Amino acid sequence: MNEETGPGPDEATGPGTPSVPGDPPGPPESAPPAERRLHPITPLRRAWAPVALLAGWALHDPNTAYRHVSDLATGTLLLGLGVLLPAAALYGFLSWWVTHFSVTDTELRIRTGVLFRRTAHIRLDRLQAVDVTQPLLARFLGVAKLKMDVIGTSSKDELAYLGQTEARALRAELLARAAGFSPEEAGEVGEAPVRELVRVAPRMLAVSLLLTATTWLSLIGALLVPGFLWFPTHNLWTVLAAGIPLLGAAGARSAGRFVREYDWTLGESPDGLRLDHGLLDRSHETVPPGRVQTVRIVEPWLWRRLGWVRVELDVAGSDNGVLLPVADHVTARGIIGRVLAGAEVPGEFVRPPGRAAWCVPAWWRGYGLAVTDRLFAARHGLFHRTVALVPHAKVQSVRLKQGPWQRHQGVADLHVDTGASRTVVAHLRDADEAAALLRDQADRSRTGRRTAQPDRWMTGTATGGGTASGTRSGTRSGTGTEAGTGQEPGRGAGGGTVPGAGGVFPE
């Protein structure tokens, strides 16, 4: 694209004014960003909106819909279909035609709307993650949907649909820009290389679902409820009407998780940890370094003999809630060390004092607390055990709560709030201990925030005088290290050294 340049700052614009030799030319005028459209197949998706509206009306009130349709003559129905289908196609085409998106120096703009115009301004420095999802039909057609998690929003903005290659390229550019690359370099670095860390075998996933207590409780309920209904009614149809939906719901829960978490692959790249999973709808998600607020280690009772755990996480403004659907303890600890920038999972937890049994009989034994120089860790659950890990830098507020009976027993609950609008609770601590923890945790949080690196983890100055962009470019081509502060690829934004996870992950 040719750009016109105006007169320099010291040049006069009138005729006859001599030019001074050696003066640098004036700065070029910034060209508006090039706007792009979605994939041409998108109108077929959007053309279903009017049809879906009529279908929803018919399902909401089927009797009235049937009466209205039966009153119409055949010619009128054919005429209506002849008008409806072209109108739906025209709506889909117009909605695609007026939808544009562009990437500027600071934001992603999405402009859409047939009757009412809407322009979404997504700041690149507020991006949490950019995910590529492919429903089953989209996989056959070679298109993909781009979803963006943005800080401060509850819903995801999306671009549906893009060509599969274009979606991956745009995702790489947005992640590079969010990481601190300049606009000129963001389009050149391409998609970051991925090194596979963990792949969950389908057999292991299926066994873990069968050993989940909720699956068995659902099946038991589906068998007991029809049995109780048989004695008062002695009606087979009543039993079937109640039993079949319960059996279907019990199977759908486990089957749905198996379909979503099938072929779960966790990889490591300079952009963060990559999650690829799905049997029918394929999803490609990213966990950005330094933006994880909480990590939870979930250990169901039936998994303990096998030494399996489930790793979940909270990312502010993101729906990515699962890091590993099932893994052994060693693998899970190695992955958590990468996510939390080298922080180790505490091995010992301190139980509440014995008088806590007067507040919560028996279950108090499942509570525990551990505080390290990097983490605040709280455990709860006697059978279904959960350990929540919160980096000190991610703590937003600390609260102490004490009810009348707790005050009588000299215990209190310590609440730690994170940036993902979640709360981690250390239950039934000694009152004096809880008060000391309240003061100490506030100090640790302030210190952690001062020493934490920025969320735009590539904007720091690299050791050795290099720039962030140049160092990361070397990383993508197989040379150099992660930029910013001399990090290795996959290291988070919280500082520290990433452990080798005991040789679990081959280099």
PDB file of N, CA, C and O in Angstrom, residues 33 102-110 119-125 127 174 177:
ATOM      1  N   PRO A  33      -6.345   0.643   9.754  1.00  0.00           N
ATOM      2  CA  PRO A  33      -6.127  -0.808   9.710  1.00  0.00           C
ATOM      3  C   PRO A  33      -7.015  -1.457   8.666  1.00  0.00           C
ATOM      4  O   PRO A  33      -8.159  -1.053   8.441  1.00  0.00           O
ATOM      5  N   SER A 102     -10.725  -5.996  12.521  1.00  0.00           N
ATOM      6  CA  SER A 102      -9.401  -5.470  12.211  1.00  0.00           C
ATOM      7  C   SER A 102      -8.584  -5.423  13.487  1.00  0.00           C
ATOM      8  O   SER A 102      -9.132  -5.344  14.597  1.00  0.00           O
ATOM      9  N   VAL A 103      -7.281  -5.469  13.340  1.00  0.00           N
ATOM     10  CA  VAL A 103      -6.351  -5.413  14.461  1.00  0.00           C
ATOM     11  C   VAL A 103      -5.577  -4.110  14.353  1.00  0.00           C
ATOM     12  O   VAL A 103      -4.885  -3.869  13.364  1.00  0.00           O
ATOM     13  N   THR A 104      -5.707  -3.256  15.378  1.00  0.00           N
ATOM     14  CA  THR A 104      -4.973  -1.993  15.415  1.00  0.00           C
ATOM     15  C   THR A 104      -3.763  -2.142  16.336  1.00  0.00           C
ATOM     16  O   THR A 104      -3.435  -3.234  16.791  1.00  0.00           O
ATOM     17  N   ASP A 105      -3.117  -1.021  16.622  1.00  0.00           N
ATOM     18  CA  ASP A 105      -1.953  -1.065  17.503  1.00  0.00           C
ATOM     19  C   ASP A 105      -2.316  -1.468  18.926  1.00  0.00           C
ATOM     20  O   ASP A 105      -1.478  -2.018  19.657  1.00  0.00           O
ATOM     21  N   THR A 106      -3.534  -1.192  19.345  1.00  0.00           N
ATOM     22  CA  THR A 106      -3.893  -1.410  20.746  1.00  0.00           C
ATOM     23  C   THR A 106      -5.099  -2.315  20.951  1.00  0.00           C
ATOM     24  O   THR A 106      -5.349  -2.727  22.088  1.00  0.00           O
ATOM     25  N   GLU A 107      -5.855  -2.641  19.905  1.00  0.00           N
ATOM     26  CA  GLU A 107      -7.097  -3.367  20.136  1.00  0.00           C
ATOM     27  C   GLU A 107      -7.515  -4.171  18.914  1.00  0.00           C
ATOM     28  O   GLU A 107      -7.003  -3.973  17.798  1.00  0.00           O
ATOM     29  N   LEU A 108      -8.436  -5.085  19.165  1.00  0.00           N
ATOM     30  CA  LEU A 108      -9.126  -5.818  18.109  1.00  0.00           C
ATOM     31  C   LEU A 108     -10.531  -5.251  18.004  1.00  0.00           C
ATOM     32  O   LEU A 108     -11.266  -5.201  18.994  1.00  0.00           O
ATOM     33  N   ARG A 109     -10.894  -4.808  16.793  1.00  0.00           N
ATOM     34  CA  ARG A 109     -12.215  -4.217  16.584  1.00  0.00           C
ATOM     35  C   ARG A 109     -13.082  -5.200  15.804  1.00  0.00           C
ATOM     36  O   ARG A 109     -12.653  -5.748  14.788  1.00  0.00           O
ATOM     37  N   ILE A 110     -14.303  -5.384  16.294  1.00  0.00           N
ATOM     38  CA  ILE A 110     -15.291  -6.230  15.617  1.00  0.00           C
ATOM     39  C   ILE A 110     -16.523  -5.372  15.387  1.00  0.00           C
ATOM     40  O   ILE A 110     -17.161  -4.918  16.336  1.00  0.00           O
ATOM     41  N   THR A 119     -20.000  -2.089  17.671  1.00  0.00           N
ATOM     42  CA  THR A 119     -18.552  -2.181  17.504  1.00  0.00           C
ATOM     43  C   THR A 119     -17.934  -2.562  18.835  1.00  0.00           C
ATOM     44  O   THR A 119     -18.095  -1.853  19.831  1.00  0.00           O
ATOM     45  N   ALA A 120     -17.265  -3.695  18.855  1.00  0.00           N
ATOM     46  CA  ALA A 120     -16.587  -4.174  20.056  1.00  0.00           C
ATOM     47  C   ALA A 120     -15.114  -3.791  19.973  1.00  0.00           C
ATOM     48  O   ALA A 120     -14.455  -4.058  18.965  1.00  0.00           O
ATOM     49  N   HIS A 121     -14.610  -3.145  21.016  1.00  0.00           N
ATOM     50  CA  HIS A 121     -13.205  -2.761  21.108  1.00  0.00           C
ATOM     51  C   HIS A 121     -12.554  -3.643  22.181  1.00  0.00           C
ATOM     52  O   HIS A 121     -12.798  -3.454  23.375  1.00  0.00           O
ATOM     53  N   ILE A 122     -11.755  -4.589  21.771  1.00  0.00           N
ATOM     54  CA  ILE A 122     -11.120  -5.533  22.690  1.00  0.00           C
ATOM     55  C   ILE A 122      -9.662  -5.130  22.836  1.00  0.00           C
ATOM     56  O   ILE A 122      -8.870  -5.262  21.887  1.00  0.00           O
ATOM     57  N   ARG A 123      -9.308  -4.615  23.998  1.00  0.00           N
ATOM     58  CA  ARG A 123      -7.921  -4.183  24.232  1.00  0.00           C
ATOM     59  C   ARG A 123      -7.004  -5.401  24.271  1.00  0.00           C
ATOM     60  O   ARG A 123      -7.284  -6.390  24.949  1.00  0.00           O
ATOM     61  N   LEU A 124      -5.903  -5.311  23.547  1.00  0.00           N
ATOM     62  CA  LEU A 124      -4.986  -6.446  23.453  1.00  0.00           C
ATOM     63  C   LEU A 124      -4.290  -6.711  24.777  1.00  0.00           C
ATOM     64  O   LEU A 124      -3.957  -7.857  25.090  1.00  0.00           O
ATOM     65  N   ASP A 125      -4.053  -5.679  25.576  1.00  0.00           N
ATOM     66  CA  ASP A 125      -3.383  -5.906  26.852  1.00  0.00           C
ATOM     67  C   ASP A 125      -4.326  -6.443  27.913  1.00  0.00           C
ATOM     68  O   ASP A 125      -3.904  -6.718  29.040  1.00  0.00           O
ATOM     69  N   LEU A 127      -6.356  -9.128  27.079  1.00  0.00           N
ATOM     70  CA  LEU A 127      -6.661 -10.484  26.647  1.00  0.00           C
ATOM     71  C   LEU A 127      -6.133 -11.495  27.656  1.00  0.00           C
ATOM     72  O   LEU A 127      -4.971 -11.446  28.047  1.00  0.00           O
ATOM     73  N   LEU A 174      -2.592 -12.351  17.928  1.00  0.00           N
ATOM     74  CA  LEU A 174      -3.184 -11.729  19.107  1.00  0.00           C
ATOM     75  C   LEU A 174      -2.427 -12.105  20.377  1.00  0.00           C
ATOM     76  O   LEU A 174      -2.212 -11.267  21.261  1.00  0.00           O
ATOM     77  N   ARG A 177       0.791 -10.146  20.432  1.00  0.00           N
ATOM     78  CA  ARG A 177       0.546  -8.747  20.778  1.00  0.00           C
ATOM     79  C   ARG A 177       0.222  -8.611  22.264  1.00  0.00           C
ATOM     80  O   ARG A 177       0.658  -7.662  22.928  1.00  0.00           O
TER      81      ARG A 177
END
